[in-house]
Every structure is written in C-alpha cells, then in structure tokens.
Amino acid sequence: MRPMTQVAAPKASRRTPADKHDERRKALAESALRTLGDLGYARASLREIANNSEFSHGVVHYYFHDKLELIVYCVRYYKQTCVHRYDGVVAEATSPGDLVERFADKLVETIVEEAPMHRLWYDLRSQSMFEESLREAVTQIDQSLEDMIARVLARYAELAETQPALASPVAYGMFDGIFQQALLGHLNGRDGALEELRTRVVELMPMLLAPKA
Amino acid sequence: MRPMTQVAAPKASRRTPADKHDERRKALAESALRTLGDLGYARASLREIANNSEFSHGVVHYYFHDKLELIVYCVRYYKQTCVHRYDGVVAEATSPGDLVERFADKLVETIVEEAPMHRLWYDLRSQSMFEESLREAVTQIDQSLEDMIARVLARYAELAETQPALASPVAYGMFDGIFQQALLGHLNGRDGALEELRTRVVELMPMLLAPKA
DNA sequence: CGCGGATCTTGACAAGTGTCAAGATTTCTT
DNA sequence: AAGAAATCTTGACACTTGTCAAGATCCGCG
C-alpha cells in the first residue's frame, strides 16, 4: 500500500502522459479489489464494482479488455505486494525461535487484516481449475508464493545452522493448507482459529529442519 | 458410482411410495454432479444441469427448494461415499510402510479418477467463504474429511507402535494443502504432478509419528 | 374404466449480466 | 483560445439466470 507516485520525476516531466493510463488502472483495481473481496469472483458484477468506485460502469472497458482481464490484473496487483510480507521477518529475525514467532504472528496478522483478499485468492485459484484462461496467472502467483515460503525456510535453516528437511513445494503446500484452514475457521467466526494457527505453525516449523548432527 | 439400487427389499414392499422421491433426488444429484464437475458452482445453470440429464429444467424445483439446496445435496451425497475411501487402506495395511504406500497410491488414484469432483469440492469450500448459507455443510464435510485422515494416521501410528506427533486438524490441513497442489498441477497438465504427490506423501508420513523411544 | 394425486413439461417473467457504441465532457497541445 | 485527442457517461443490445405457475402426462386405486 505504498504511495502511488511513480518512482520519481527524472526530469521536468511531472506527469508522464502515458503513465496516467497505468495510474488509472491501478486506482480502478484498488477499488475493484474491495468489491471482489466482498463478493467474490462470480458475484461481483462490473456494475457493482463500478458503483463502489468513483467511475461509471462503462469505463472498465476503456482500461480493460474484459472482466477477466480486470480481475486477473487486480489479483496480480494485490499479490505483488503480498509476496514481500515476510521479508521483514527474514531480515530481522535473530534466532530460529525468533523467526518462528515473527512468522507465525505475521500469518495471523494478515488473516485479521486482509481476510477478504485471501478468500478472493482462493476463489480465483479454484476457478482456475475450471477456467483455462486463469491458469497462467494463478500458476505464476502460486510460484511466487512458494518462493516466498522458500526464503523464510532457507533463512530459518541458516539461523539454526542446518538444512531444510523438505523441498519448498511441499513446505508451501503444507503451510497453504493450514493457512486456508485457519482462514476458513476465522471467517466462520470460530473463536481460537487464529490462536490455533499460531501454535500449529510454531510446533510445525522445527519439523521442517533436518536434524542438526 | 455403485449401482443405485436401494439397500435391498426387506419384505414385500418392492418400491416404497415415499422412497421414490428420495430415489429421484439421488438420480438427479448424480447427473447434476457431472455437470457441476465440468463447469463448477457458478457456471452450472439449472438448465445446463437439466440438459445433461433425463429431466427438464423445471423438475429441479419439484425436488429441491432452490439451486443452493440442490448443490449442497449433491456435494454431501458425493462426499458421503468419499470419506470411506481409505477404509480399505486402514483395514488391510500390514506394516507402517505398507500403509504409507497404499495411502499414497489411493490419493493419486482419486485425483486421476475423480478430479472434477475434487475441484467442485474446493470450489464450494471457497464459495462458502463468501456465502454464509454454505458454511454449515462445508464445515460438516470438512470435519468428516479430517476424521478420515485421523483414522489413517491412528492406524499408522498403531502399526508403528508409537503415537502421532501432530493433532489431526494439523495433519488434515497439511495433506489437504499438498493434495490441492497436486490436483491443480494435474489439471494444469503438469507432468509428474501425480508422481510428486506420491513421493511427497511417502516422505512426509514418517514425520508425523512421534520418535519411537 | 375413470378419477385423483403425484410427477413432469412448457413457457413465461423479471432481474441481472458483459459488452459496446455514440455522444458528452475533460484535458492537452498548439 | 480553438481544435484535437483522450477520457468518461449513458443508454441500449442480446443473452442468461433462477423461479414459478399453468397445464399436460403418468400412475395406482376404487
């Protein structure tokens, strides 16, 4: 959620004429994401998306070819900021135990703060099982999430002076599974779903390391 | 996909007059499941469902109150047979290693043979994150799947003469995660997705047991 | 047979959908 | 400031959707 001013003003061009287009796409995406997070992929109509924004419903086709392109753009745009969520954890952790704590806390935090975005992601990924045209984007995002987990795990092993016991796809699959489970529980209003996620991650992480000797 | 004849004919009542109703509901559900597995929850219209069956589109509202009731009935109906998929594994395994092999094989087998049903389940579960009225059914099904995993794990620990190292919700979450990952890979046509699932499960299972001594 | 209830079909309705084109409006350039 | 290009609004289109009601058809029982 960094400010949307471009990287800088290289010379005297305060607003590049062609970048305005990109700016608008992002603005549209940001308000579309709110509606998509509320209603999900199928139920969010272009009119509803436009109503919850400062634009009219027709403008979507000026900036996007069709509904699918808008939605893929939105999720890509969101996930782009998402994959660096644990960079701070990796950078600042001082010991294996510290890293585990920080990682678990961050996982809980993002469920509390961005549950609608996460359910939208799972919605889109499920849709991609039916809709061929979603698969490329979903595959790429999934890969970048796996890489994110891999970085955490690598740093964890480094701090513990050992090696990861599992390849990163497995680790990602596992975390994704219990994360999804916690998200579902949280949305169901099940008390303790978040605290359970925390303890589960804490007790799971050590198992992902190869024995020291 | 077992034959749809009822459990038997207990006495002289070959066809109970009121059971005909249930029979029809099941028949409708079975053909609806085909369409739902093809198109998913959102894209499968009642007309499309009816077209791929021997009925007309109006008959749905004779047997079901609305679309949601039909779909929930369908998924419940399917998953009901699903939760006993590994009962044979549990019953017939002769050693820890044998159980792991059989379990992994069965997981792969069901992806090959029932991928559309599995993606339908994930679709429905994702929808339940948005649609309150789906949550009860989804929660119940999820619980029964967790119980299924718990039975496998308990037997595994028993054969290995030790205890499970993780509570069943965690174990279920993990397996669900890597299963979903494999399903996605398989539907994407990624070669090796199934073989990877097999080896991942085989290498993961021993980590779920508490050390022997 | 013929009646009555269950079962099913047909057709319609109202609401909502993505898409697009024609024109209004704003913004920029010269 | 005038004209041109970019941007946005409005309204319509063709189509699909879930739902339901009226009537046709089937079935078993008197």
Short mmCIF file of C-alpha atoms (C1' of nucleotides) in Angstrom, two decimals:
data_model
loop_
_atom_site.label_atom_id
_atom_site.label_comp_id
_atom_site.label_asym_id
_atom_site.label_seq_id
_atom_site.Cartn_x
_atom_site.Cartn_y
_atom_site.Cartn_z
CA MET A 1 0.00 0.00 0.00
CA ARG A 2 2.85 2.37 -0.78
CA PRO A 3 2.00 5.78 -2.27
CA MET A 4 1.22 5.53 -5.93
CA THR A 5 3.52 8.28 -7.13
CA GLN A 6 5.85 6.92 -9.73
CA VAL A 7 9.46 6.03 -8.96
CA ALA A 8 10.47 9.70 -9.20
CA ALA A 9 10.47 12.65 -11.58
CA PRO A 10 13.56 12.02 -13.68
CA LYS A 11 13.49 15.41 -15.37
CA ALA A 12 10.86 18.05 -15.79
CA SER A 13 8.05 15.57 -16.66
CA ARG A 14 5.87 15.72 -13.56
CA ARG A 15 3.18 13.52 -15.10
CA THR A 16 4.09 11.30 -17.98
CA PRO A 17 1.13 11.32 -20.39
CA ALA A 18 1.13 7.57 -20.89
CA ASP A 19 1.57 6.72 -17.22
CA LYS A 20 -1.75 8.33 -16.39
CA HIS A 21 -3.25 5.29 -18.01
CA ASP A 22 -1.44 2.95 -15.66
CA GLU A 23 -2.32 5.12 -12.70
CA ARG A 24 -5.98 4.88 -13.53
CA ARG A 25 -5.75 1.13 -13.97
CA LYS A 26 -4.29 0.85 -10.51
CA ALA A 27 -6.90 3.13 -9.00
CA LEU A 28 -9.62 1.11 -10.66
CA ALA A 29 -8.01 -2.10 -9.48
CA GLU A 30 -7.81 -0.88 -5.92
CA SER A 31 -11.47 -0.10 -5.66
CA ALA A 32 -12.39 -3.22 -7.61
CA LEU A 33 -10.45 -5.28 -5.08
CA ARG A 34 -12.72 -4.06 -2.32
CA THR A 35 -15.81 -5.28 -4.12
CA LEU A 36 -14.15 -8.51 -5.20
CA GLY A 37 -13.11 -9.21 -1.64
CA ASP A 38 -16.66 -8.67 -0.51
CA LEU A 39 -18.49 -10.68 -3.14
CA GLY A 40 -16.00 -12.99 -4.78
CA TYR A 41 -15.24 -13.58 -8.41
CA ALA A 42 -18.61 -14.77 -9.64
CA ARG A 43 -20.94 -12.45 -7.79
CA ALA A 44 -19.02 -9.24 -8.35
CA SER A 45 -20.52 -7.68 -11.45
CA LEU A 46 -18.86 -4.88 -13.34
CA ARG A 47 -21.70 -2.56 -12.39
CA GLU A 48 -21.30 -3.36 -8.73
CA ILE A 49 -17.56 -2.85 -8.98
CA ALA A 50 -18.09 0.49 -10.69
CA ASN A 51 -20.73 1.58 -8.17
CA ASN A 52 -18.29 1.14 -5.31
CA SER A 53 -15.81 3.32 -7.13
CA GLU A 54 -15.67 6.85 -8.49
CA PHE A 55 -16.18 5.61 -12.02
CA SER A 56 -19.10 4.56 -14.14
CA HIS A 57 -19.61 1.03 -15.33
CA GLY A 58 -18.60 1.68 -18.90
CA VAL A 59 -15.12 2.89 -18.08
CA VAL A 60 -13.95 -0.60 -17.31
CA HIS A 61 -13.84 -1.45 -21.00
CA TYR A 62 -11.77 1.59 -21.66
CA TYR A 63 -8.99 0.35 -19.40
CA PHE A 64 -9.50 -3.39 -19.62
CA HIS A 65 -10.44 -5.62 -22.46
CA ASP A 66 -12.96 -7.60 -20.46
CA LYS A 67 -13.95 -8.66 -16.97
CA LEU A 68 -11.39 -11.42 -16.82
CA GLU A 69 -8.52 -9.11 -17.63
CA LEU A 70 -9.64 -6.73 -14.90
CA ILE A 71 -9.82 -9.43 -12.28
CA VAL A 72 -6.53 -11.03 -13.17
CA TYR A 73 -4.94 -7.60 -13.11
CA CYS A 74 -6.44 -6.95 -9.68
CA VAL A 75 -5.23 -10.14 -8.09
CA ARG A 76 -1.80 -9.82 -9.65
CA TYR A 77 -1.63 -6.25 -8.40
CA TYR A 78 -2.54 -7.29 -4.89
CA LYS A 79 -0.34 -10.36 -4.68
CA GLN A 80 2.59 -8.37 -5.95
CA THR A 81 2.75 -6.53 -2.63
CA CYS A 82 1.86 -9.71 -0.82
CA VAL A 83 4.91 -11.76 -1.63
CA HIS A 84 7.16 -9.46 0.35
CA ARG A 85 5.10 -9.66 3.50
CA TYR A 86 7.67 -11.81 5.27
CA ASP A 87 10.77 -10.04 4.00
CA GLY A 88 10.96 -8.19 7.30
CA VAL A 89 10.76 -11.43 9.20
CA VAL A 90 13.61 -12.86 7.19
CA ALA A 91 15.71 -9.73 7.57
CA GLU A 92 15.19 -9.04 11.25
CA ALA A 93 14.99 -12.44 12.89
CA THR A 94 17.86 -13.01 15.29
CA SER A 95 17.41 -16.67 16.14
CA PRO A 96 15.45 -19.69 14.89
CA GLY A 97 12.90 -19.29 17.65
CA ASP A 98 12.56 -15.60 16.99
CA LEU A 99 11.94 -16.20 13.31
CA VAL A 100 9.25 -18.75 14.05
CA GLU A 101 7.48 -16.36 16.39
CA ARG A 102 7.59 -13.48 13.95
CA PHE A 103 6.48 -15.66 11.06
CA ALA A 104 3.52 -17.07 12.97
CA ASP A 105 2.49 -13.62 14.14
CA LYS A 106 2.59 -12.27 10.62
CA LEU A 107 0.45 -15.12 9.35
CA VAL A 108 -2.17 -14.39 11.98
CA GLU A 109 -1.96 -10.68 11.34
CA THR A 110 -2.65 -10.96 7.64
CA ILE A 111 -5.72 -13.09 8.23
CA VAL A 112 -7.08 -10.49 10.62
CA GLU A 113 -6.32 -7.58 8.34
CA GLU A 114 -6.81 -8.98 4.87
CA ALA A 115 -9.18 -11.90 5.06
CA PRO A 116 -11.27 -10.68 2.09
CA MET A 117 -8.19 -10.54 -0.10
CA HIS A 118 -7.13 -14.03 0.86
CA ARG A 119 -10.52 -15.56 0.19
CA LEU A 120 -10.52 -13.83 -3.17
CA TRP A 121 -7.23 -15.52 -3.98
CA TYR A 122 -8.53 -18.93 -3.05
CA ASP A 123 -11.65 -18.24 -5.04
CA LEU A 124 -9.64 -17.35 -8.10
CA ARG A 125 -7.39 -20.36 -7.73
CA SER A 126 -10.41 -22.65 -7.50
CA GLN A 127 -11.92 -21.03 -10.58
CA SER A 128 -8.71 -21.69 -12.44
CA MET A 129 -9.40 -25.39 -12.06
CA PHE A 130 -12.37 -24.85 -14.38
CA GLU A 131 -11.34 -21.85 -16.44
CA GLU A 132 -8.31 -22.44 -18.59
CA SER A 133 -7.67 -18.76 -19.14
CA LEU A 134 -6.95 -18.17 -15.45
CA ARG A 135 -4.30 -20.82 -15.13
CA GLU A 136 -1.28 -18.92 -16.32
CA ALA A 137 -1.75 -16.10 -13.82
CA VAL A 138 -2.59 -18.48 -11.00
CA THR A 139 0.44 -20.62 -11.68
CA GLN A 140 2.73 -17.60 -11.62
CA ILE A 141 1.29 -16.25 -8.40
CA ASP A 142 1.44 -19.65 -6.78
CA GLN A 143 5.08 -19.92 -7.75
CA SER A 144 5.90 -16.54 -6.25
CA LEU A 145 4.19 -17.53 -3.02
CA GLU A 146 6.18 -20.73 -2.94
CA ASP A 147 9.37 -18.72 -3.41
CA MET A 148 8.33 -16.51 -0.53
CA ILE A 149 7.97 -19.51 1.76
CA ALA A 150 11.25 -20.87 0.47
CA ARG A 151 13.03 -17.68 1.55
CA VAL A 152 11.61 -17.90 5.03
CA LEU A 153 12.54 -21.54 5.33
CA ALA A 154 16.05 -21.00 4.00
CA ARG A 155 16.70 -18.24 6.48
CA TYR A 156 15.25 -20.38 9.25
CA ALA A 157 17.60 -23.22 8.42
CA GLU A 158 20.50 -20.82 8.21
CA LEU A 159 19.81 -19.42 11.66
CA ALA A 160 19.52 -22.96 13.00
CA GLU A 161 22.77 -23.89 11.30
CA THR A 162 21.23 -26.79 9.40
CA GLN A 163 19.29 -27.57 6.24
CA PRO A 164 15.60 -27.64 5.39
CA ALA A 165 14.23 -31.17 5.62
CA LEU A 166 11.67 -30.65 2.87
CA ALA A 167 11.69 -29.20 -0.60
CA SER A 168 9.96 -25.87 -0.87
CA PRO A 169 6.91 -27.07 -2.83
CA VAL A 170 6.00 -29.45 -0.03
CA ALA A 171 6.54 -26.81 2.61
CA TYR A 172 4.45 -24.32 0.69
CA GLY A 173 1.67 -26.85 0.20
CA MET A 174 1.57 -27.62 3.89
CA PHE A 175 1.52 -24.02 5.04
CA ASP A 176 -1.02 -23.12 2.44
CA GLY A 177 -3.24 -25.92 3.71
CA ILE A 178 -3.22 -24.92 7.34
CA PHE A 179 -3.45 -21.25 6.43
CA GLN A 180 -6.54 -21.90 4.38
CA GLN A 181 -7.97 -23.92 7.23
CA ALA A 182 -7.41 -21.05 9.64
CA LEU A 183 -8.88 -18.54 7.23
CA LEU A 184 -11.99 -20.65 6.90
CA GLY A 185 -12.28 -21.01 10.64
CA HIS A 186 -11.79 -17.29 11.14
CA LEU A 187 -14.48 -16.42 8.60
CA ASN A 188 -16.78 -18.92 10.26
CA GLY A 189 -16.32 -16.95 13.44
CA ARG A 190 -14.76 -19.89 15.22
CA ASP A 191 -13.01 -18.48 18.27
CA GLY A 192 -9.47 -19.64 18.64
CA ALA A 193 -8.95 -20.29 14.95
CA LEU A 194 -6.18 -17.72 14.85
CA GLU A 195 -4.51 -18.78 18.06
CA GLU A 196 -4.59 -22.35 16.77
CA LEU A 197 -2.86 -21.28 13.59
CA ARG A 198 -0.16 -19.63 15.65
CA THR A 199 0.55 -22.66 17.81
CA ARG A 200 0.36 -25.01 14.84
CA VAL A 201 2.95 -23.05 12.92
CA VAL A 202 5.18 -22.83 15.95
CA GLU A 203 5.08 -26.56 16.55
CA LEU A 204 5.38 -27.40 12.87
CA MET A 205 8.38 -25.32 11.91
CA PRO A 206 11.02 -27.28 13.83
CA MET A 207 9.93 -30.41 11.99
CA LEU A 208 10.93 -28.79 8.73
CA LEU A 209 14.59 -28.77 9.64
CA ALA A 210 16.99 -31.61 9.14
CA PRO A 211 18.39 -32.92 12.46
CA LYS A 212 21.44 -30.93 13.49
CA ALA A 213 24.14 -33.54 13.52
CA MET B 1 -20.55 -44.87 -8.69
CA ARG B 2 -22.05 -48.02 -7.23
CA PRO B 3 -25.40 -49.21 -8.64
CA MET B 4 -28.24 -47.08 -7.41
CA THR B 5 -30.48 -49.90 -6.29
CA GLN B 6 -31.58 -49.45 -2.70
CA VAL B 7 -30.06 -51.40 0.18
CA ALA B 8 -32.40 -54.32 -0.52
CA ALA B 9 -36.08 -55.31 -0.46
CA PRO B 10 -36.71 -56.03 3.24
CA LYS B 11 -40.17 -57.56 2.82
CA ALA B 12 -42.80 -57.47 0.11
CA SER B 13 -42.55 -53.69 -0.40
CA ARG B 14 -40.61 -53.60 -3.60
CA ARG B 15 -40.99 -49.87 -4.03
CA THR B 16 -41.96 -47.77 -1.08
CA PRO B 17 -44.13 -44.92 -2.41
CA ALA B 18 -42.30 -42.25 -0.45
CA ASP B 19 -38.84 -43.56 -1.21
CA LYS B 20 -39.38 -42.96 -4.89
CA HIS B 21 -38.93 -39.32 -4.03
CA ASP B 22 -35.51 -39.93 -2.50
CA GLU B 23 -34.52 -42.16 -5.38
CA ARG B 24 -35.29 -39.39 -7.83
CA ARG B 25 -33.36 -36.88 -5.77
CA LYS B 26 -30.34 -39.12 -5.89
CA ALA B 27 -30.69 -39.72 -9.61
CA LEU B 28 -30.95 -36.01 -10.19
CA ALA B 29 -27.97 -35.41 -7.94
CA GLU B 30 -25.87 -37.92 -9.79
CA SER B 31 -26.38 -36.33 -13.16
CA ALA B 32 -26.10 -32.86 -11.67
CA LEU B 33 -22.73 -33.82 -10.25
CA ARG B 34 -21.42 -34.49 -13.73
CA THR B 35 -22.32 -31.01 -14.90
CA LEU B 36 -21.11 -29.40 -11.70
CA GLY B 37 -17.80 -31.18 -12.00
CA ASP B 38 -17.47 -29.89 -15.55
CA LEU B 39 -18.46 -26.29 -15.03
CA GLY B 40 -18.19 -25.52 -11.33
CA TYR B 41 -20.66 -23.97 -8.97
CA ALA B 42 -21.15 -20.59 -10.61
CA ARG B 43 -21.25 -21.56 -14.27
CA ALA B 44 -23.50 -24.59 -13.94
CA SER B 45 -27.00 -23.31 -14.58
CA LEU B 46 -30.09 -25.31 -13.75
CA ARG B 47 -30.92 -25.55 -17.43
CA GLU B 48 -27.48 -26.90 -18.23
CA ILE B 49 -27.75 -29.38 -15.41
CA ALA B 50 -31.16 -30.48 -16.64
CA ASN B 51 -30.00 -30.74 -20.24
CA ASN B 52 -27.31 -33.23 -19.26
CA SER B 53 -29.93 -35.34 -17.54
CA GLU B 54 -33.11 -37.13 -18.44
CA PHE B 55 -35.22 -34.41 -16.87
CA SER B 56 -36.43 -30.98 -17.86
CA HIS B 57 -35.25 -27.83 -16.18
CA GLY B 58 -38.44 -27.25 -14.22
CA VAL B 59 -38.28 -30.51 -12.34
CA VAL B 60 -35.48 -29.26 -10.13
CA HIS B 61 -37.88 -27.12 -8.14
CA TYR B 62 -40.12 -30.07 -7.60
CA TYR B 63 -37.40 -31.95 -5.75
CA PHE B 64 -35.34 -29.10 -4.40
CA HIS B 65 -36.31 -25.77 -2.97
CA ASP B 66 -33.70 -23.86 -4.92
CA LYS B 67 -30.34 -24.15 -6.64
CA LEU B 68 -28.39 -23.93 -3.43
CA GLU B 69 -30.22 -26.83 -1.86
CA LEU B 70 -29.57 -28.94 -4.93
CA ILE B 71 -25.88 -28.23 -4.94
CA VAL B 72 -25.41 -28.76 -1.24
CA TYR B 73 -27.31 -32.02 -1.54
CA CYS B 74 -25.08 -33.08 -4.43
CA VAL B 75 -21.80 -32.41 -2.69
CA ARG B 76 -22.99 -34.00 0.53
CA TYR B 77 -24.13 -37.01 -1.46
CA TYR B 78 -20.79 -37.35 -3.15
CA LYS B 79 -18.60 -36.75 -0.13
CA GLN B 80 -20.60 -39.27 1.84
CA THR B 81 -19.06 -42.05 -0.24
CA CYS B 82 -15.76 -40.22 -0.25
CA VAL B 83 -14.96 -40.34 3.42
CA HIS B 84 -14.60 -44.12 3.36
CA ARG B 85 -12.12 -44.15 0.52
CA TYR B 86 -9.24 -45.08 2.80
CA ASP B 87 -11.09 -47.54 4.98
CA GLY B 88 -9.59 -50.37 2.97
CA VAL B 89 -6.13 -48.93 3.45
CA VAL B 90 -6.67 -48.82 7.18
CA ALA B 91 -8.09 -52.34 7.30
CA GLU B 92 -5.63 -54.12 5.06
CA ALA B 93 -2.28 -52.50 5.76
CA THR B 94 0.17 -54.92 7.30
CA SER B 95 3.03 -52.62 8.21
CA PRO B 96 3.72 -48.89 8.52
CA GLY B 97 5.49 -48.85 5.20
CA ASP B 98 2.70 -50.78 3.54
CA LEU B 99 0.11 -48.34 4.83
CA VAL B 100 2.05 -45.39 3.52
CA GLU B 101 2.32 -46.95 0.08
CA ARG B 102 -1.35 -47.82 -0.11
CA PHE B 103 -2.40 -44.42 1.16
CA ALA B 104 -0.24 -42.57 -1.33
CA ASP B 105 -1.48 -44.75 -4.16
CA LYS B 106 -5.08 -44.11 -3.26
CA LEU B 107 -4.52 -40.37 -3.15
CA VAL B 108 -3.06 -40.44 -6.63
CA GLU B 109 -5.80 -42.74 -7.86
CA THR B 110 -8.61 -40.47 -6.76
CA ILE B 111 -7.07 -37.48 -8.49
CA VAL B 112 -6.85 -39.44 -11.70
CA GLU B 113 -10.37 -40.80 -11.47
CA GLU B 114 -12.32 -38.03 -9.81
CA ALA B 115 -10.57 -34.76 -10.47
CA PRO B 116 -13.81 -32.97 -11.43
CA MET B 117 -15.41 -33.94 -8.15
CA HIS B 118 -12.46 -32.71 -6.15
CA ARG B 119 -12.31 -29.36 -7.87
CA LEU B 120 -16.01 -29.00 -7.27
CA TRP B 121 -15.42 -29.51 -3.56
CA TYR B 122 -12.70 -26.88 -3.47
CA ASP B 123 -14.92 -24.56 -5.43
CA LEU B 124 -17.75 -24.99 -2.96
CA ARG B 125 -15.47 -24.53 0.01
CA SER B 126 -14.13 -21.30 -1.45
CA GLN B 127 -17.65 -20.09 -2.11
CA SER B 128 -18.52 -20.75 1.50
CA MET B 129 -16.03 -18.06 2.45
CA PHE B 130 -18.40 -15.60 0.80
CA GLU B 131 -21.78 -17.27 1.12
CA GLU B 132 -22.91 -17.74 4.68
CA SER B 133 -25.52 -20.33 3.78
CA LEU B 134 -22.90 -22.78 2.56
CA ARG B 135 -20.85 -22.78 5.71
CA GLU B 136 -22.72 -25.32 7.75
CA ALA B 137 -22.49 -28.03 5.10
CA VAL B 138 -18.88 -27.22 4.32
CA THR B 139 -17.90 -27.33 7.98
CA GLN B 140 -19.51 -30.72 8.41
CA ILE B 141 -17.88 -32.19 5.34
CA ASP B 142 -14.52 -30.76 6.30
CA GLN B 143 -14.86 -32.35 9.72
CA SER B 144 -15.65 -35.74 8.25
CA LEU B 145 -12.61 -35.50 6.00
CA GLU B 146 -10.46 -34.64 8.97
CA ASP B 147 -11.83 -37.68 10.79
CA MET B 148 -10.95 -39.80 7.81
CA ILE B 149 -7.36 -38.62 7.91
CA ALA B 150 -7.31 -39.13 11.66
CA ARG B 151 -8.26 -42.79 11.21
CA VAL B 152 -5.46 -43.34 8.74
CA LEU B 153 -2.96 -41.63 10.96
CA ALA B 154 -4.08 -43.51 14.07
CA ARG B 155 -3.70 -46.85 12.34
CA TYR B 156 -0.34 -45.80 11.01
CA ALA B 157 0.88 -44.97 14.49
CA GLU B 158 -0.53 -48.21 15.79
CA LEU B 159 1.31 -50.25 13.20
CA ALA B 160 4.49 -48.36 14.01
CA GLU B 161 3.94 -48.92 17.71
CA THR B 162 4.09 -45.25 18.56
CA GLN B 163 1.90 -42.13 18.67
CA PRO B 164 1.00 -39.46 16.10
CA ALA B 165 3.23 -36.43 16.51
CA LEU B 166 0.54 -34.00 15.38
CA ALA B 167 -3.09 -33.41 16.18
CA SER B 168 -5.45 -34.44 13.42
CA PRO B 169 -6.51 -30.92 12.35
CA VAL B 170 -2.90 -30.07 11.54
CA ALA B 171 -2.36 -33.32 9.71
CA TYR B 172 -5.55 -32.82 7.70
CA GLY B 173 -4.60 -29.27 6.85
CA MET B 174 -1.22 -30.35 5.57
CA PHE B 175 -2.49 -33.21 3.45
CA ASP B 176 -5.28 -31.09 2.10
CA GLY B 177 -2.74 -28.49 1.08
CA ILE B 178 -0.45 -30.78 -0.85
CA PHE B 179 -3.42 -32.66 -2.30
CA GLN B 180 -4.87 -29.44 -3.63
CA GLN B 181 -1.48 -28.54 -5.03
CA ALA B 182 -1.27 -31.84 -6.85
CA LEU B 183 -4.81 -31.53 -8.16
CA LEU B 184 -4.02 -28.10 -9.54
CA GLY B 185 -0.85 -29.39 -11.14
CA HIS B 186 -2.67 -32.35 -12.63
CA LEU B 187 -5.41 -30.16 -14.12
CA ASN B 188 -2.73 -27.87 -15.49
CA GLY B 189 -1.38 -30.87 -17.32
CA ARG B 190 1.92 -30.65 -15.49
CA ASP B 191 3.61 -33.99 -16.00
CA GLY B 192 4.86 -35.54 -12.83
CA ALA B 193 2.36 -33.78 -10.59
CA LEU B 194 0.94 -37.11 -9.51
CA GLU B 195 4.25 -38.83 -9.04
CA GLU B 196 5.38 -35.88 -6.97
CA LEU B 197 2.34 -36.20 -4.77
CA ARG B 198 3.17 -39.83 -4.21
CA THR B 199 6.76 -39.24 -3.18
CA ARG B 200 5.81 -36.25 -1.06
CA VAL B 201 3.29 -38.23 0.90
CA VAL B 202 5.71 -41.09 1.33
CA GLU B 203 8.43 -38.84 2.67
CA LEU B 204 6.04 -36.81 4.81
CA MET B 205 4.24 -39.58 6.65
CA PRO B 206 7.14 -40.74 8.84
CA MET B 207 7.49 -37.18 10.13
CA LEU B 208 4.00 -37.40 11.54
CA LEU B 209 4.99 -40.03 14.05
CA ALA B 210 6.50 -39.39 17.45
CA PRO B 211 10.01 -40.87 17.77
CA LYS B 212 9.81 -44.49 18.89
CA ALA B 213 11.64 -44.37 22.19
"C1'" DC C 1 -62.60 -47.60 -16.70
"C1'" DG C 2 -62.05 -43.14 -14.61
"C1'" DC C 3 -60.79 -40.49 -11.07
"C1'" DG C 4 -57.13 -38.08 -8.22
"C1'" DG C 5 -52.91 -37.22 -6.80
"C1'" DA C 6 -48.20 -37.30 -7.91
"C1'" DT C 7 -44.94 -36.13 -11.38
"C1'" DC C 8 -43.21 -33.69 -15.13
"C1'" DT C 9 -43.03 -30.16 -19.18
"C1'" DT C 10 -43.51 -25.92 -21.12
"C1'" DG C 11 -43.42 -21.30 -21.39
"C1'" DA C 12 -43.12 -17.11 -19.42
"C1'" DC C 13 -41.35 -13.36 -16.22
"C1'" DA C 14 -38.35 -10.15 -14.05
"C1'" DA C 15 -33.89 -9.29 -12.93
"C1'" DG C 16 -29.22 -9.18 -13.92
"C1'" DT C 17 -25.16 -9.95 -16.96
"C1'" DG C 18 -20.96 -8.47 -20.11
"C1'" DT C 19 -20.33 -5.76 -23.91
"C1'" DC C 20 -20.21 -1.95 -26.80
"C1'" DA C 21 -21.13 2.30 -29.40
"C1'" DA C 22 -22.46 7.06 -29.73
"C1'" DG C 23 -22.01 11.13 -27.76
"C1'" DA C 24 -20.77 14.35 -23.79
"C1'" DT C 25 -17.02 16.09 -21.29
"C1'" DT C 26 -12.49 16.99 -19.92
"C1'" DT C 27 -7.63 17.66 -20.91
"C1'" DC C 28 -3.84 18.76 -23.56
"C1'" DT C 29 -1.48 20.87 -27.47
"C1'" DT C 30 -0.52 24.43 -30.50
"C1'" DA D 1 -8.44 30.25 -27.23
"C1'" DA D 2 -9.58 26.63 -30.73
"C1'" DG D 3 -9.19 22.34 -32.18
"C1'" DA D 4 -7.84 17.57 -31.32
"C1'" DA D 5 -7.22 13.77 -28.61
"C1'" DA D 6 -8.08 11.42 -24.52
"C1'" DT D 7 -11.38 10.20 -21.16
"C1'" DC D 8 -15.75 9.26 -19.35
"C1'" DT D 9 -21.10 8.65 -19.24
"C1'" DT D 10 -25.19 6.98 -20.75
"C1'" DG D 11 -28.17 4.01 -22.65
"C1'" DA D 12 -29.02 0.22 -25.15
"C1'" DC D 13 -28.19 -4.70 -27.04
"C1'" DA D 14 -28.51 -9.60 -26.73
"C1'" DC D 15 -28.35 -13.11 -23.64
"C1'" DT D 16 -28.61 -15.84 -19.44
"C1'" DT D 17 -30.25 -16.64 -15.00
"C1'" DG D 18 -33.41 -18.61 -11.06
"C1'" DT D 19 -38.03 -19.01 -10.25
"C1'" DC D 20 -42.63 -20.27 -10.70
"C1'" DA D 21 -47.32 -21.23 -12.39
"C1'" DA D 22 -50.46 -23.41 -15.56
"C1'" DG D 23 -51.34 -27.25 -17.74
"C1'" DA D 24 -50.04 -31.93 -19.69
"C1'" DT D 25 -48.95 -36.64 -18.55
"C1'" DC D 26 -48.35 -40.61 -15.87
"C1'" DC D 27 -49.59 -43.91 -12.26
"C1'" DG D 28 -52.18 -46.61 -8.97
"C1'" DC D 29 -56.56 -47.45 -6.80
"C1'" DG D 30 -61.71 -47.51 -6.42
#
